[in-house]
C-alpha positions as CSV (number, residue, x, y, z in Angstrom):
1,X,2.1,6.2,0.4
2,X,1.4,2.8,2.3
3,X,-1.4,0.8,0.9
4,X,-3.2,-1.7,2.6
5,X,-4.5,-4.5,0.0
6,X,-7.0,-6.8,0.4
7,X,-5.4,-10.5,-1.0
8,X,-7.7,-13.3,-1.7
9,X,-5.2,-15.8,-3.6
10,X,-1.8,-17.0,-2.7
11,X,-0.4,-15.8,-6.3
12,X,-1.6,-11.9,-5.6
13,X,1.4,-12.0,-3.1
14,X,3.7,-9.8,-4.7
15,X,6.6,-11.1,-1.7
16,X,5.5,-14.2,-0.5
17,X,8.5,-14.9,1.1
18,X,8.9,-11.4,3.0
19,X,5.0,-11.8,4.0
20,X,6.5,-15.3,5.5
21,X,9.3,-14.2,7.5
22,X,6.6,-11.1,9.3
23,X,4.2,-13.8,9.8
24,X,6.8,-16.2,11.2
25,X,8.0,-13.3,13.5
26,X,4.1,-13.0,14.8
27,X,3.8,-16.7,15.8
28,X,7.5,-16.9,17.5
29,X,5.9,-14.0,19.8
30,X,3.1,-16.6,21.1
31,X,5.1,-19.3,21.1
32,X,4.1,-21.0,17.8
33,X,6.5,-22.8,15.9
34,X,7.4,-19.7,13.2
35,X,8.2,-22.9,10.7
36,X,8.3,-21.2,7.7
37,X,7.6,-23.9,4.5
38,X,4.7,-25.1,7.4
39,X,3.4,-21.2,6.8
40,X,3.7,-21.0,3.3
41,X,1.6,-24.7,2.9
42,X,-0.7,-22.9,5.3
43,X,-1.0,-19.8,3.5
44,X,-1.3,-21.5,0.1
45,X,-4.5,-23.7,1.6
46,X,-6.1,-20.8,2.8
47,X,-5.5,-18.4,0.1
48,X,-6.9,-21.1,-2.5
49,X,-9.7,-20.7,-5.1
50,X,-12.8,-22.2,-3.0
51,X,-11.9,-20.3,0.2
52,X,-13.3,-17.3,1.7
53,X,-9.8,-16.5,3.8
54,X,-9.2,-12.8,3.5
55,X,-5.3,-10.9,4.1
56,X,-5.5,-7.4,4.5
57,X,-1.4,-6.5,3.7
58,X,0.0,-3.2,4.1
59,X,3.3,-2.9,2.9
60,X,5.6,0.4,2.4
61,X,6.0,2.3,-0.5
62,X,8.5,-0.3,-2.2
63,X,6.0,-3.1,-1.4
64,X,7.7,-4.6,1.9
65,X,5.4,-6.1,4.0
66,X,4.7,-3.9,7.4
67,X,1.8,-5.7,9.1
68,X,-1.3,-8.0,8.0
69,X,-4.5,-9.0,9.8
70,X,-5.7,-12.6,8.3
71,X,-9.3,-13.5,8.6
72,X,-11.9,-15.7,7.6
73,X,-15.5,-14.9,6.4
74,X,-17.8,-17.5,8.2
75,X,-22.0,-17.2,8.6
76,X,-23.5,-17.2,11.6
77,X,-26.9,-18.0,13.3
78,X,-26.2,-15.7,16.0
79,X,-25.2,-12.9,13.8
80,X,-27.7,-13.3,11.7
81,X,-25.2,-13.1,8.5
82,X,-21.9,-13.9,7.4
83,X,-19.3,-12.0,9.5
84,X,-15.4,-11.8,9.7
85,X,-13.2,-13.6,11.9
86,X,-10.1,-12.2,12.2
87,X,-7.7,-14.9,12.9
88,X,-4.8,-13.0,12.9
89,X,-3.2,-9.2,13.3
90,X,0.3,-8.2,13.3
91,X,2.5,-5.2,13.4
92,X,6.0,-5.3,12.5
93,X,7.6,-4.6,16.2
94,X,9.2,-1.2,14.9
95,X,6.1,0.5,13.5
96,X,4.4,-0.2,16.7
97,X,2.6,2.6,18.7
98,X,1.8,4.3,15.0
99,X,-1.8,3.5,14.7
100,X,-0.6,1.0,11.9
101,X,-3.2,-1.7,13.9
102,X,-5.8,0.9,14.2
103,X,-5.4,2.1,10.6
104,X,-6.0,-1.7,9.7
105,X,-9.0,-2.3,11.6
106,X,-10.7,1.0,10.3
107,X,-10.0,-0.6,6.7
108,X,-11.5,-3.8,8.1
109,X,-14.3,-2.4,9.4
110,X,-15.2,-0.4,5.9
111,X,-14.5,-3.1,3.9
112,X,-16.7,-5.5,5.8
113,X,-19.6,-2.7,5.5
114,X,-18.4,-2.5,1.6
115,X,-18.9,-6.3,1.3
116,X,-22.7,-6.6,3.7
117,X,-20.7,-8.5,7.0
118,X,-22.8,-7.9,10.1
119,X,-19.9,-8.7,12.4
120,X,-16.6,-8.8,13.0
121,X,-14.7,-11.0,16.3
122,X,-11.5,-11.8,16.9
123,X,-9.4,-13.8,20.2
124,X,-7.1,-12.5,22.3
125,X,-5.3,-13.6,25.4
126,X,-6.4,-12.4,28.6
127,X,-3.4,-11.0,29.5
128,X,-2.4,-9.0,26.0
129,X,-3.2,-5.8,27.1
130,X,-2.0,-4.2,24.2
131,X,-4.5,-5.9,22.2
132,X,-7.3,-5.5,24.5
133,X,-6.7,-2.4,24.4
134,X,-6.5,-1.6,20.8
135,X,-9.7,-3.5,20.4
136,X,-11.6,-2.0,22.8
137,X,-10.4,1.6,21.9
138,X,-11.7,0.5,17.9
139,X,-15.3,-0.5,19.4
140,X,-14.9,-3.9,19.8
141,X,-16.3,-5.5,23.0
142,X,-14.2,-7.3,25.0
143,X,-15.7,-10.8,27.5
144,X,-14.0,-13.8,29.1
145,X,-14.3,-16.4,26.8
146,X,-12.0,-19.9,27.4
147,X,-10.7,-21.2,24.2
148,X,-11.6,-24.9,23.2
149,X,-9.8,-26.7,20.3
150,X,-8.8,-30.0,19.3
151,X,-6.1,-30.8,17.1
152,X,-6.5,-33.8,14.8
């Protein structure tokens, strides 16, 4: 049976390291710089005792990491609550096309009605059909929406 767990702290990793090299294989596929030490630094911050970062980790049946979706829980004037941001979702390239992503998002979405979120968003580029597609057939409502950062 494949679990999916939800992981608040770095230390309930059970394979850090394998969780590493999936999420390094997510960011080389946008162009990020799949650096791994620079991932685990990240993942240690954000999986630390005074954050409210979420991982949502389903791994196979001898506890190999298959896909994640990594999120935030943030609060919101518009929403009226705290809802969930998910930062991050990823399915191992060979277990694509199973419903893996859906089966993650359905989790998502229970959990978040478990734990009294009013809303969950997400990003995704334009031209990602796949994803835009995936969201839209899980409920999600899909706009134009240009992405403004700064790095400092």
């Amino acid at each position: 049976m494949n679990l999916i767990k939800v992981i608040s702290r770095f230390d309930d990793i059970s394979d850090p390291d394998a969780l590493i090299f999936l999420m390094s294989q997510q960011m080389a596929t946008y162009g990020a710089d799949p650096d791994k030490e620079r991932l685990r630094k990240g993942l240690i911050n954000a999986l630390k005792e005074s954050s409210r970062a979420v991982l949502f980790l389903k791994s196979d049946t001898g506890g190999k990491p298959e896909a994640f979706a990594f999120a935030n829980i943030c609060s919101g004037l518009e929403s009226g609550g705290d809802y969930l941001w998910i930062n991050e979702l990823y399915v191992d390239e060979l277990l694509r096309n199973r419903g893996v992503a859906t089966e993650i998002l359905n989790f998502i979405d229970s959990w978040c009605r478990e734990n009294d979120l009013v809303y969950i968003a997400c990003s995704s580029g334009l031209k990602n059909d796949a994803a835009l597609s995936l969201y839209r057939k899980n409920g999600f409502v899909t706009s134009e929406t240009i992405w403004v950062d700064k790095e400092l």
